[in-house]
PDB file of C-alpha atoms in Angstrom:
ATOM      1  CA  MET A   1      14.695 -24.415  20.823  1.00  0.00           C
ATOM      2  CA  ASN A   2      17.957 -23.712  22.805  1.00  0.00           C
ATOM      3  CA  GLU A   3      19.166 -20.168  23.615  1.00  0.00           C
ATOM      4  CA  GLN A   4      21.599 -20.058  20.689  1.00  0.00           C
ATOM      5  CA  ASP A   5      18.540 -20.782  18.222  1.00  0.00           C
ATOM      6  CA  GLY A   6      16.472 -18.191  19.763  1.00  0.00           C
ATOM      7  CA  GLN A   7      19.522 -15.601  19.495  1.00  0.00           C
ATOM      8  CA  GLY A   8      19.769 -16.472  15.835  1.00  0.00           C
ATOM      9  CA  ARG A   9      16.060 -16.319  14.872  1.00  0.00           C
ATOM     10  CA  GLN A  10      16.501 -12.593  16.506  1.00  0.00           C
ATOM     11  CA  GLU A  11      19.500 -11.742  14.783  1.00  0.00           C
ATOM     12  CA  ARG A  12      17.717 -12.678  11.624  1.00  0.00           C
ATOM     13  CA  ALA A  13      14.736 -10.730  12.668  1.00  0.00           C
ATOM     14  CA  ASP A  14      16.833  -7.439  13.228  1.00  0.00           C
ATOM     15  CA  ALA A  15      18.551  -7.991   9.693  1.00  0.00           C
ATOM     16  CA  VAL A  16      14.841  -8.323   8.155  1.00  0.00           C
ATOM     17  CA  ASP A  17      13.822  -5.244   9.971  1.00  0.00           C
ATOM     18  CA  ARG A  18      16.928  -3.251   8.730  1.00  0.00           C
ATOM     19  CA  GLU A  19      16.192  -4.578   5.073  1.00  0.00           C
ATOM     20  CA  MET A  20      12.615  -3.355   5.223  1.00  0.00           C
ATOM     21  CA  ALA A  21      13.442   0.100   6.750  1.00  0.00           C
ATOM     22  CA  ALA A  22      15.945   0.466   3.740  1.00  0.00           C
ATOM     23  CA  ARG A  23      13.584  -0.956   1.110  1.00  0.00           C
ATOM     24  CA  LEU A  24      10.270   0.057   2.302  1.00  0.00           C
ATOM     25  CA  LEU A  25       7.031  -0.508   0.180  1.00  0.00           C
ATOM     26  CA  PRO A  26       7.903  -2.934  -2.883  1.00  0.00           C
ATOM     27  CA  ASP A  27       6.269  -2.068  -6.200  1.00  0.00           C
ATOM     28  CA  ALA A  28       3.379  -4.373  -5.798  1.00  0.00           C
ATOM     29  CA  VAL A  29       1.993  -2.507  -2.612  1.00  0.00           C
ATOM     30  CA  VAL A  30       2.655   0.997  -4.130  1.00  0.00           C
ATOM     31  CA  ARG A  31       0.568   0.134  -7.123  1.00  0.00           C
ATOM     32  CA  ALA A  32      -1.938  -1.328  -4.997  1.00  0.00           C
ATOM     33  CA  LEU A  33      -2.047   1.601  -2.716  1.00  0.00           C
ATOM     34  CA  GLY A  34      -2.074   3.888  -5.747  1.00  0.00           C
ATOM     35  CA  SER A  35      -5.321   1.999  -6.846  1.00  0.00           C
ATOM     36  CA  TRP A  36      -6.846   2.549  -3.596  1.00  0.00           C
ATOM     37  CA  TRP A  37      -6.021   6.377  -3.804  1.00  0.00           C
ATOM     38  CA  GLU A  38      -7.560   6.562  -7.154  1.00  0.00           C
ATOM     39  CA  THR A  39     -10.891   5.051  -5.651  1.00  0.00           C
ATOM     40  CA  ASN A  40     -10.835   6.791  -2.526  1.00  0.00           C
ATOM     41  CA  ALA A  41      -9.412  10.228  -3.152  1.00  0.00           C
ATOM     42  CA  ALA A  42     -12.672  12.104  -2.829  1.00  0.00           C
ATOM     43  CA  ALA A  43     -13.393  10.633   0.452  1.00  0.00           C
ATOM     44  CA  PHE A  44     -10.009  11.325   2.016  1.00  0.00           C
ATOM     45  CA  ALA A  45      -9.314  14.411   0.283  1.00  0.00           C
ATOM     46  CA  ASP A  46      -7.703  16.222   3.388  1.00  0.00           C
ATOM     47  CA  GLY A  47      -5.077  13.439   3.253  1.00  0.00           C
ATOM     48  CA  THR A  48      -6.222  11.867   6.434  1.00  0.00           C
ATOM     49  CA  ALA A  49      -8.231   8.691   7.503  1.00  0.00           C
ATOM     50  CA  GLY A  50     -10.531  10.959   9.246  1.00  0.00           C
ATOM     51  CA  ALA A  51     -13.406  10.188   7.128  1.00  0.00           C
ATOM     52  CA  HIS A  52     -13.091   6.443   7.652  1.00  0.00           C
ATOM     53  CA  THR A  53     -16.588   5.619   9.160  1.00  0.00           C
ATOM     54  CA  VAL A  54     -17.769   2.355  10.653  1.00  0.00           C
ATOM     55  CA  ARG A  55     -21.436   1.492  11.431  1.00  0.00           C
ATOM     56  CA  TYR A  56     -22.323  -0.068  14.738  1.00  0.00           C
ATOM     57  CA  THR A  57     -25.581  -1.063  16.451  1.00  0.00           C
ATOM     58  CA  PRO A  58     -25.936   1.205  19.647  1.00  0.00           C
ATOM     59  CA  GLY A  59     -28.513  -0.845  21.561  1.00  0.00           C
ATOM     60  CA  ARG A  60     -26.303  -3.797  21.513  1.00  0.00           C
ATOM     61  CA  TRP A  61     -23.959  -1.711  23.861  1.00  0.00           C
ATOM     62  CA  ALA A  62     -26.979  -1.018  26.484  1.00  0.00           C
ATOM     63  CA  GLN A  63     -24.911  -2.638  29.498  1.00  0.00           C
ATOM     64  CA  ILE A  64     -21.709   0.016  28.618  1.00  0.00           C
ATOM     65  CA  THR A  65     -20.926   2.906  30.782  1.00  0.00           C
ATOM     66  CA  PRO A  66     -19.890   5.434  30.393  1.00  0.00           C
ATOM     67  CA  TRP A  67     -21.345   6.162  27.106  1.00  0.00           C
ATOM     68  CA  PRO A  68     -19.677   8.687  25.301  1.00  0.00           C
ATOM     69  CA  GLU A  69     -22.222  11.423  24.005  1.00  0.00           C
ATOM     70  CA  ALA A  70     -20.836  11.787  20.475  1.00  0.00           C
ATOM     71  CA  LEU A  71     -21.885   8.064  20.108  1.00  0.00           C
ATOM     72  CA  ALA A  72     -25.732   7.262  19.353  1.00  0.00           C
ATOM     73  CA  PRO A  73     -27.855   6.553  22.337  1.00  0.00           C
ATOM     74  CA  THR A  74     -27.822   2.938  23.466  1.00  0.00           C
ATOM     75  CA  SER A  75     -31.554   3.401  23.334  1.00  0.00           C
ATOM     76  CA  ALA A  76     -31.749   4.009  19.661  1.00  0.00           C
ATOM     77  CA  GLY A  77     -33.217   1.663  17.402  1.00  0.00           C
ATOM     78  CA  GLY A  78     -31.195   0.234  14.262  1.00  0.00           C
ATOM     79  CA  ASP A  79     -27.712   1.132  13.320  1.00  0.00           C
ATOM     80  CA  ALA A  80     -25.598   4.238  13.423  1.00  0.00           C
ATOM     81  CA  ALA A  81     -22.210   5.581  11.914  1.00  0.00           C
ATOM     82  CA  VAL A  82     -19.247   7.131  13.454  1.00  0.00           C
ATOM     83  CA  SER A  83     -16.305   8.297  11.779  1.00  0.00           C
ATOM     84  CA  ARG A  84     -12.608   8.430  13.007  1.00  0.00           C
ATOM     85  CA  ALA A  85     -12.792  12.309  12.889  1.00  0.00           C
ATOM     86  CA  GLU A  86     -15.847  12.186  15.270  1.00  0.00           C
ATOM     87  CA  VAL A  87     -13.971   9.418  17.497  1.00  0.00           C
ATOM     88  CA  ALA A  88     -11.019  11.776  17.617  1.00  0.00           C
ATOM     89  CA  SER A  89     -13.113  14.649  18.757  1.00  0.00           C
ATOM     90  CA  ALA A  90     -14.851  12.531  21.471  1.00  0.00           C
ATOM     91  CA  VAL A  91     -11.425  11.102  22.786  1.00  0.00           C
ATOM     92  CA  ALA A  92     -10.014  14.538  23.105  1.00  0.00           C
ATOM     93  CA  ASP A  93     -13.070  15.885  24.876  1.00  0.00           C
ATOM     94  CA  ALA A  94     -12.751  12.783  27.319  1.00  0.00           C
ATOM     95  CA  LEU A  95      -9.061  13.251  27.934  1.00  0.00           C
ATOM     96  CA  ARG A  96      -9.624  16.885  28.639  1.00  0.00           C
ATOM     97  CA  ARG A  97     -11.979  15.817  31.414  1.00  0.00           C
ATOM     98  CA  GLU A  98      -9.712  12.987  32.458  1.00  0.00           C
ATOM     99  CA  ALA A  99     -12.534  10.601  31.509  1.00  0.00           C
ATOM    100  CA  PHE A 100     -10.174   7.697  30.482  1.00  0.00           C
ATOM    101  CA  GLN A 101     -12.974   5.122  30.300  1.00  0.00           C
ATOM    102  CA  GLU A 102     -15.180   7.189  28.300  1.00  0.00           C
ATOM    103  CA  ALA A 103     -12.421   7.784  25.904  1.00  0.00           C
ATOM    104  CA  LEU A 104     -11.625   3.973  25.712  1.00  0.00           C
ATOM    105  CA  VAL A 105     -15.366   3.040  24.948  1.00  0.00           C
ATOM    106  CA  ALA A 106     -15.509   5.392  22.098  1.00  0.00           C
ATOM    107  CA  THR A 107     -12.453   3.862  20.488  1.00  0.00           C
ATOM    108  CA  TYR A 108     -13.379   0.381  21.251  1.00  0.00           C
ATOM    109  CA  VAL A 109     -16.911   0.596  19.876  1.00  0.00           C
ATOM    110  CA  TRP A 110     -15.585   2.127  16.713  1.00  0.00           C
ATOM    111  CA  GLY A 111     -12.874  -0.349  16.323  1.00  0.00           C
ATOM    112  CA  LYS A 112     -15.695  -3.271  17.007  1.00  0.00           C
ATOM    113  CA  GLY A 113     -18.091  -1.739  14.878  1.00  0.00           C
ATOM    114  CA  LYS A 114     -20.755  -4.459  13.846  1.00  0.00           C
ATOM    115  CA  ARG A 115     -17.932  -7.305  13.691  1.00  0.00           C
ATOM    116  CA  GLY A 116     -18.511  -9.848  16.665  1.00  0.00           C
ATOM    117  CA  THR A 117     -21.701  -7.990  18.024  1.00  0.00           C
ATOM    118  CA  PRO A 118     -24.375 -10.331  17.107  1.00  0.00           C
ATOM    119  CA  GLY A 119     -23.233 -12.648  20.131  1.00  0.00           C
ATOM    120  CA  GLY A 120     -22.474 -10.090  22.447  1.00  0.00           C
ATOM    121  CA  SER A 121     -18.654 -10.606  22.329  1.00  0.00           C
ATOM    122  CA  GLY A 122     -17.901  -6.843  21.763  1.00  0.00           C
ATOM    123  CA  PRO A 123     -19.956  -5.586  24.475  1.00  0.00           C
ATOM    124  CA  ALA A 124     -19.264  -8.411  26.741  1.00  0.00           C
ATOM    125  CA  THR A 125     -15.725  -8.170  26.569  1.00  0.00           C
ATOM    126  CA  LEU A 126     -15.670  -4.384  26.929  1.00  0.00           C
ATOM    127  CA  HIS A 127     -18.091  -4.696  30.070  1.00  0.00           C
ATOM    128  CA  LYS A 128     -15.232  -6.957  31.682  1.00  0.00           C
ATOM    129  CA  ILE A 129     -12.335  -4.425  30.701  1.00  0.00           C
ATOM    130  CA  LEU A 130     -14.127  -1.913  32.291  1.00  0.00           C
ATOM    131  CA  ALA A 131     -14.743  -3.743  35.583  1.00  0.00           C
ATOM    132  CA  PHE A 132     -11.057  -4.062  36.074  1.00  0.00           C
ATOM    133  CA  ASP A 133     -10.116  -2.197  39.085  1.00  0.00           C
ATOM    134  CA  SER A 134      -6.841  -0.664  37.828  1.00  0.00           C
ATOM    135  CA  LEU A 135      -8.231   0.451  34.446  1.00  0.00           C
ATOM    136  CA  ASP A 136      -7.990   4.179  34.865  1.00  0.00           C
ATOM    137  CA  THR A 137      -4.650   3.959  36.515  1.00  0.00           C
ATOM    138  CA  ALA A 138      -3.241   1.895  33.475  1.00  0.00           C
ATOM    139  CA  LEU A 139      -5.075   4.277  30.863  1.00  0.00           C
ATOM    140  CA  ALA A 140      -3.745   7.302  32.646  1.00  0.00           C
ATOM    141  CA  THR A 141      -0.229   5.770  32.813  1.00  0.00           C
ATOM    142  CA  ALA A 142      -0.368   5.164  28.970  1.00  0.00           C
ATOM    143  CA  VAL A 143      -1.475   8.699  28.237  1.00  0.00           C
ATOM    144  CA  THR A 144       1.209  10.305  30.445  1.00  0.00           C
ATOM    145  CA  ALA A 145       3.869   7.932  28.721  1.00  0.00           C
ATOM    146  CA  LEU A 146       2.691   9.173  25.451  1.00  0.00           C
ATOM    147  CA  ARG A 147       2.626  12.732  26.162  1.00  0.00           C
ATOM    148  CA  GLU A 148       6.004  12.731  27.898  1.00  0.00           C
ATOM    149  CA  HIS A 149       8.035  10.308  26.058  1.00  0.00           C
ATOM    150  CA  GLY A 150       6.444   8.638  22.915  1.00  0.00           C
ATOM    151  CA  ALA A 151       4.287   5.796  21.051  1.00  0.00           C
ATOM    152  CA  PRO A 152       6.524   2.839  22.299  1.00  0.00           C
ATOM    153  CA  GLN A 153       6.813   3.992  25.941  1.00  0.00           C
ATOM    154  CA  ALA A 154       2.896   4.354  25.881  1.00  0.00           C
ATOM    155  CA  TYR A 155       2.351   0.943  24.054  1.00  0.00           C
ATOM    156  CA  ALA A 156       4.502  -0.724  26.909  1.00  0.00           C
ATOM    157  CA  ALA A 157       2.669   1.014  29.560  1.00  0.00           C
ATOM    158  CA  LEU A 158      -0.684  -0.990  28.273  1.00  0.00           C
ATOM    159  CA  HIS A 159       0.888  -4.244  27.031  1.00  0.00           C
ATOM    160  CA  ARG A 160      -0.327  -6.986  28.971  1.00  0.00           C
ATOM    161  CA  GLN A 161      -1.848  -4.679  31.788  1.00  0.00           C
ATOM    162  CA  VAL A 162      -5.341  -4.897  31.430  1.00  0.00           C
ATOM    163  CA  PRO A 163      -7.121  -8.450  30.908  1.00  0.00           C
ATOM    164  CA  GLY A 164      -9.050  -8.545  27.873  1.00  0.00           C
ATOM    165  CA  LEU A 165      -7.584  -5.489  26.314  1.00  0.00           C
ATOM    166  CA  GLY A 166      -4.832  -6.616  23.816  1.00  0.00           C
ATOM    167  CA  PRO A 167      -2.967  -4.428  21.304  1.00  0.00           C
ATOM    168  CA  ALA A 168      -5.397  -4.564  18.442  1.00  0.00           C
ATOM    169  CA  PHE A 169      -7.568  -2.291  20.497  1.00  0.00           C
ATOM    170  CA  PHE A 170      -5.464  -0.619  22.951  1.00  0.00           C
ATOM    171  CA  THR A 171      -3.485   0.638  19.984  1.00  0.00           C
ATOM    172  CA  LYS A 172      -6.749   2.370  18.810  1.00  0.00           C
ATOM    173  CA  PHE A 173      -6.945   4.288  22.033  1.00  0.00           C
ATOM    174  CA  LEU A 174      -3.301   5.132  21.630  1.00  0.00           C
ATOM    175  CA  TYR A 175      -4.030   6.393  18.173  1.00  0.00           C
ATOM    176  CA  PHE A 176      -7.025   8.786  18.952  1.00  0.00           C
ATOM    177  CA  THR A 177      -5.182   9.781  21.975  1.00  0.00           C
ATOM    178  CA  GLY A 178      -1.858  10.505  19.805  1.00  0.00           C
ATOM    179  CA  ILE A 179      -4.277  12.913  17.631  1.00  0.00           C
ATOM    180  CA  ALA A 180      -5.328  14.731  20.982  1.00  0.00           C
ATOM    181  CA  LEU A 181      -2.207  14.872  22.793  1.00  0.00           C
ATOM    182  CA  PRO A 182       1.131  14.442  20.187  1.00  0.00           C
ATOM    183  CA  PRO A 183       3.762  12.728  21.889  1.00  0.00           C
ATOM    184  CA  ALA A 184       6.612  14.926  23.032  1.00  0.00           C
ATOM    185  CA  HIS A 185       9.216  12.743  21.077  1.00  0.00           C
ATOM    186  CA  GLY A 186       8.974  10.407  18.089  1.00  0.00           C
ATOM    187  CA  PRO A 187       5.881   9.531  15.558  1.00  0.00           C
ATOM    188  CA  ARG A 188       2.281   9.395  16.545  1.00  0.00           C
ATOM    189  CA  PRO A 189       0.969   6.120  17.343  1.00  0.00           C
ATOM    190  CA  LEU A 190      -0.889   4.130  14.827  1.00  0.00           C
ATOM    191  CA  ILE A 191      -3.351   1.136  14.947  1.00  0.00           C
ATOM    192  CA  LEU A 192      -1.755  -2.284  14.699  1.00  0.00           C
ATOM    193  CA  ASP A 193      -4.208  -5.234  14.457  1.00  0.00           C
ATOM    194  CA  ARG A 194      -4.259  -8.593  13.020  1.00  0.00           C
ATOM    195  CA  VAL A 195      -4.731  -7.459   9.509  1.00  0.00           C
ATOM    196  CA  LEU A 196      -2.160  -4.868   9.469  1.00  0.00           C
ATOM    197  CA  SER A 197       0.431  -7.481  11.090  1.00  0.00           C
ATOM    198  CA  ARG A 198      -0.375  -9.868   8.080  1.00  0.00           C
ATOM    199  CA  ARG A 199       0.242  -7.096   5.673  1.00  0.00           C
ATOM    200  CA  LEU A 200       3.777  -6.470   7.250  1.00  0.00           C
ATOM    201  CA  ARG A 201       4.479 -10.189   7.510  1.00  0.00           C
ATOM    202  CA  TRP A 202       3.848 -10.459   3.623  1.00  0.00           C
ATOM    203  CA  MET A 203       6.436  -7.681   2.942  1.00  0.00           C
ATOM    204  CA  ALA A 204       8.806  -9.256   5.695  1.00  0.00           C
ATOM    205  CA  ALA A 205       8.600 -12.771   4.081  1.00  0.00           C
ATOM    206  CA  ALA A 206       9.395 -11.272   0.759  1.00  0.00           C
ATOM    207  CA  VAL A 207      12.230  -8.989   1.919  1.00  0.00           C
ATOM    208  CA  GLY A 208      13.576 -12.204   3.954  1.00  0.00           C
ATOM    209  CA  ARG A 209      13.679 -14.484   1.063  1.00  0.00           C
ATOM    210  CA  GLU A 210      15.104 -11.756  -1.353  1.00  0.00           C
ATOM    211  CA  SER A 211      17.574 -11.021   1.201  1.00  0.00           C
ATOM    212  CA  ARG A 212      18.390 -14.528   2.274  1.00  0.00           C
ATOM    213  CA  HIS A 213      17.803 -13.680   5.957  1.00  0.00           C
ATOM    214  CA  ASP A 214      14.755 -15.486   6.051  1.00  0.00           C
ATOM    215  CA  VAL A 215      14.467 -17.876   3.240  1.00  0.00           C
ATOM    216  CA  ASP A 216      11.273 -19.865   4.545  1.00  0.00           C
ATOM    217  CA  GLY A 217       9.325 -17.224   6.134  1.00  0.00           C
ATOM    218  CA  SER A 218       9.651 -18.519   9.700  1.00  0.00           C
ATOM    219  CA  VAL A 219      11.311 -15.234  11.012  1.00  0.00           C
ATOM    220  CA  ALA A 220       8.466 -13.166   9.453  1.00  0.00           C
ATOM    221  CA  ALA A 221       5.844 -15.518  11.038  1.00  0.00           C
ATOM    222  CA  TRP A 222       7.254 -15.118  14.274  1.00  0.00           C
ATOM    223  CA  VAL A 223       7.658 -11.287  14.721  1.00  0.00           C
ATOM    224  CA  TRP A 224       4.592 -10.307  12.475  1.00  0.00           C
ATOM    225  CA  SER A 225       2.257 -12.753  14.298  1.00  0.00           C
ATOM    226  CA  ASP A 226      -1.434 -12.114  14.807  1.00  0.00           C
ATOM    227  CA  SER A 227      -1.342 -10.813  18.025  1.00  0.00           C
ATOM    228  CA  ASN A 228       0.628  -9.724  21.462  1.00  0.00           C
ATOM    229  CA  TRP A 229       3.242  -7.860  19.545  1.00  0.00           C
ATOM    230  CA  SER A 230       6.015  -6.626  21.897  1.00  0.00           C
ATOM    231  CA  PRO A 231       6.721  -3.024  22.472  1.00  0.00           C
ATOM    232  CA  HIS A 232       9.781  -3.392  20.266  1.00  0.00           C
ATOM    233  CA  ARG A 233       7.822  -4.860  17.540  1.00  0.00           C
ATOM    234  CA  TYR A 234       5.439  -1.718  17.736  1.00  0.00           C
ATOM    235  CA  GLN A 235       8.274   0.868  17.702  1.00  0.00           C
ATOM    236  CA  VAL A 236       9.266  -1.096  14.515  1.00  0.00           C
ATOM    237  CA  TYR A 237       5.845  -0.860  12.817  1.00  0.00           C
ATOM    238  CA  VAL A 238       5.446   2.776  13.627  1.00  0.00           C
ATOM    239  CA  SER A 239       8.807   3.677  12.482  1.00  0.00           C
ATOM    240  CA  PHE A 240       8.100   1.744   9.050  1.00  0.00           C
ATOM    241  CA  MET A 241       4.778   3.156   8.546  1.00  0.00           C
ATOM    242  CA  HIS A 242       5.767   6.645   8.947  1.00  0.00           C
ATOM    243  CA  ALA A 243       8.866   6.188   6.628  1.00  0.00           C
ATOM    244  CA  ALA A 244       6.647   4.423   4.177  1.00  0.00           C
ATOM    245  CA  ALA A 245       4.168   7.369   4.037  1.00  0.00           C
ATOM    246  CA  ASN A 246       6.967   9.586   3.343  1.00  0.00           C
ATOM    247  CA  GLN A 247       7.987   7.210   0.525  1.00  0.00           C
ATOM    248  CA  LEU A 248       4.436   7.372  -0.932  1.00  0.00           C
ATOM    249  CA  ALA A 249       4.095  11.090  -0.638  1.00  0.00           C
ATOM    250  CA  GLY A 250       7.047  11.446  -2.882  1.00  0.00           C
ATOM    251  CA  GLY A 251       5.616   9.632  -5.823  1.00  0.00           C
ATOM    252  CA  ASP A 252       2.747  10.454  -8.092  1.00  0.00           C
ATOM    253  CA  SER A 253       0.196   8.119  -7.109  1.00  0.00           C
ATOM    254  CA  TRP A 254      -0.430   9.325  -3.445  1.00  0.00           C
ATOM    255  CA  PRO A 255      -1.230  12.709  -1.809  1.00  0.00           C
ATOM    256  CA  SER A 256       1.971  14.698  -1.011  1.00  0.00           C
ATOM    257  CA  GLY A 257       1.741  15.495   2.899  1.00  0.00           C
ATOM    258  CA  ALA A 258      -0.813  12.769   3.538  1.00  0.00           C
ATOM    259  CA  ALA A 259      -0.696  11.673   7.147  1.00  0.00           C
ATOM    260  CA  PRO A 260       0.824   8.039   8.110  1.00  0.00           C
ATOM    261  CA  ASP A 261      -2.818   6.967   9.319  1.00  0.00           C
ATOM    262  CA  LEU A 262      -4.031   7.407   5.664  1.00  0.00           C
ATOM    263  CA  LEU A 263      -1.479   4.691   5.050  1.00  0.00           C
ATOM    264  CA  GLU A 264      -2.798   2.748   7.926  1.00  0.00           C
ATOM    265  CA  CYS A 265      -6.283   2.919   6.617  1.00  0.00           C
ATOM    266  CA  ALA A 266      -5.439   1.925   3.204  1.00  0.00           C
ATOM    267  CA  LEU A 267      -3.400  -1.007   4.049  1.00  0.00           C
ATOM    268  CA  PHE A 268      -6.169  -2.324   6.198  1.00  0.00           C
ATOM    269  CA  THR A 269      -8.670  -2.484   3.358  1.00  0.00           C
ATOM    270  CA  THR A 270      -6.139  -3.118   0.431  1.00  0.00           C
ATOM    271  CA  SER A 271      -4.745  -6.463  -0.611  1.00  0.00           C
ATOM    272  CA  TRP A 272      -2.274  -7.083  -3.306  1.00  0.00           C
ATOM    273  CA  GLU A 273      -0.999 -10.543  -2.198  1.00  0.00           C
ATOM    274  CA  THR A 274      -3.067 -12.479  -4.878  1.00  0.00           C
ATOM    275  CA  SER A 275      -2.847  -9.631  -7.462  1.00  0.00           C
ATOM    276  CA  GLY A 276       0.918  -9.655  -8.298  1.00  0.00           C
TER     277      GLY A 276
END
């Protein structure tokens, strides 16, 4: 691809972003989210994702230190469960002590849950991340960037800075940090992973077809890839999600005043692409 082609693609990506910001969630997605809320209203009655709970196996993380007290001891047998609210409390406590690695462990274990752990990939990867010499500096820099500037700057502070720690997991760290330390400017961080990116890709592809800015969906596939999103893409994501949360709150199928992380949680667990 030559430079001109690259510029054309970026211009089309910007055009699709503007269209998505103007249109927000399409009807099919609003209906799917309304159905999700009907099913989950009792669990998330406070309008946040705090009750979202995952199961994990503490014994598989025995090699990991520092280990947060909020998590079950690694000597415990069987499985345990931890909610977003419990992780948020653990992260707030760790950040008060500037125990940045402990905060990261809490968010990482919650994010991984039981996925990938039978073969040790979760604990093994986290062990390598914790061994990185400049980890504390990177995490502290991101926390400062979030507190003093905003979510995009905090994202940029961690983007490609820590080997093995990609956006799918460091945005979890930023999300929980943002609950404890709301940013000085702009919206709070939200989790962005492959599942959520694919949800946005579907919406972007639909908008691209309708607006003729991206007829074949290639731009949507480029900007909403499965990983390694740019700080700009993260800014677009967070802005869209906060605006979409406001859109939903103004309707009759979503709780008024609900936090944007409830939308993020619902999008993660809801699929509408094959349901019309």
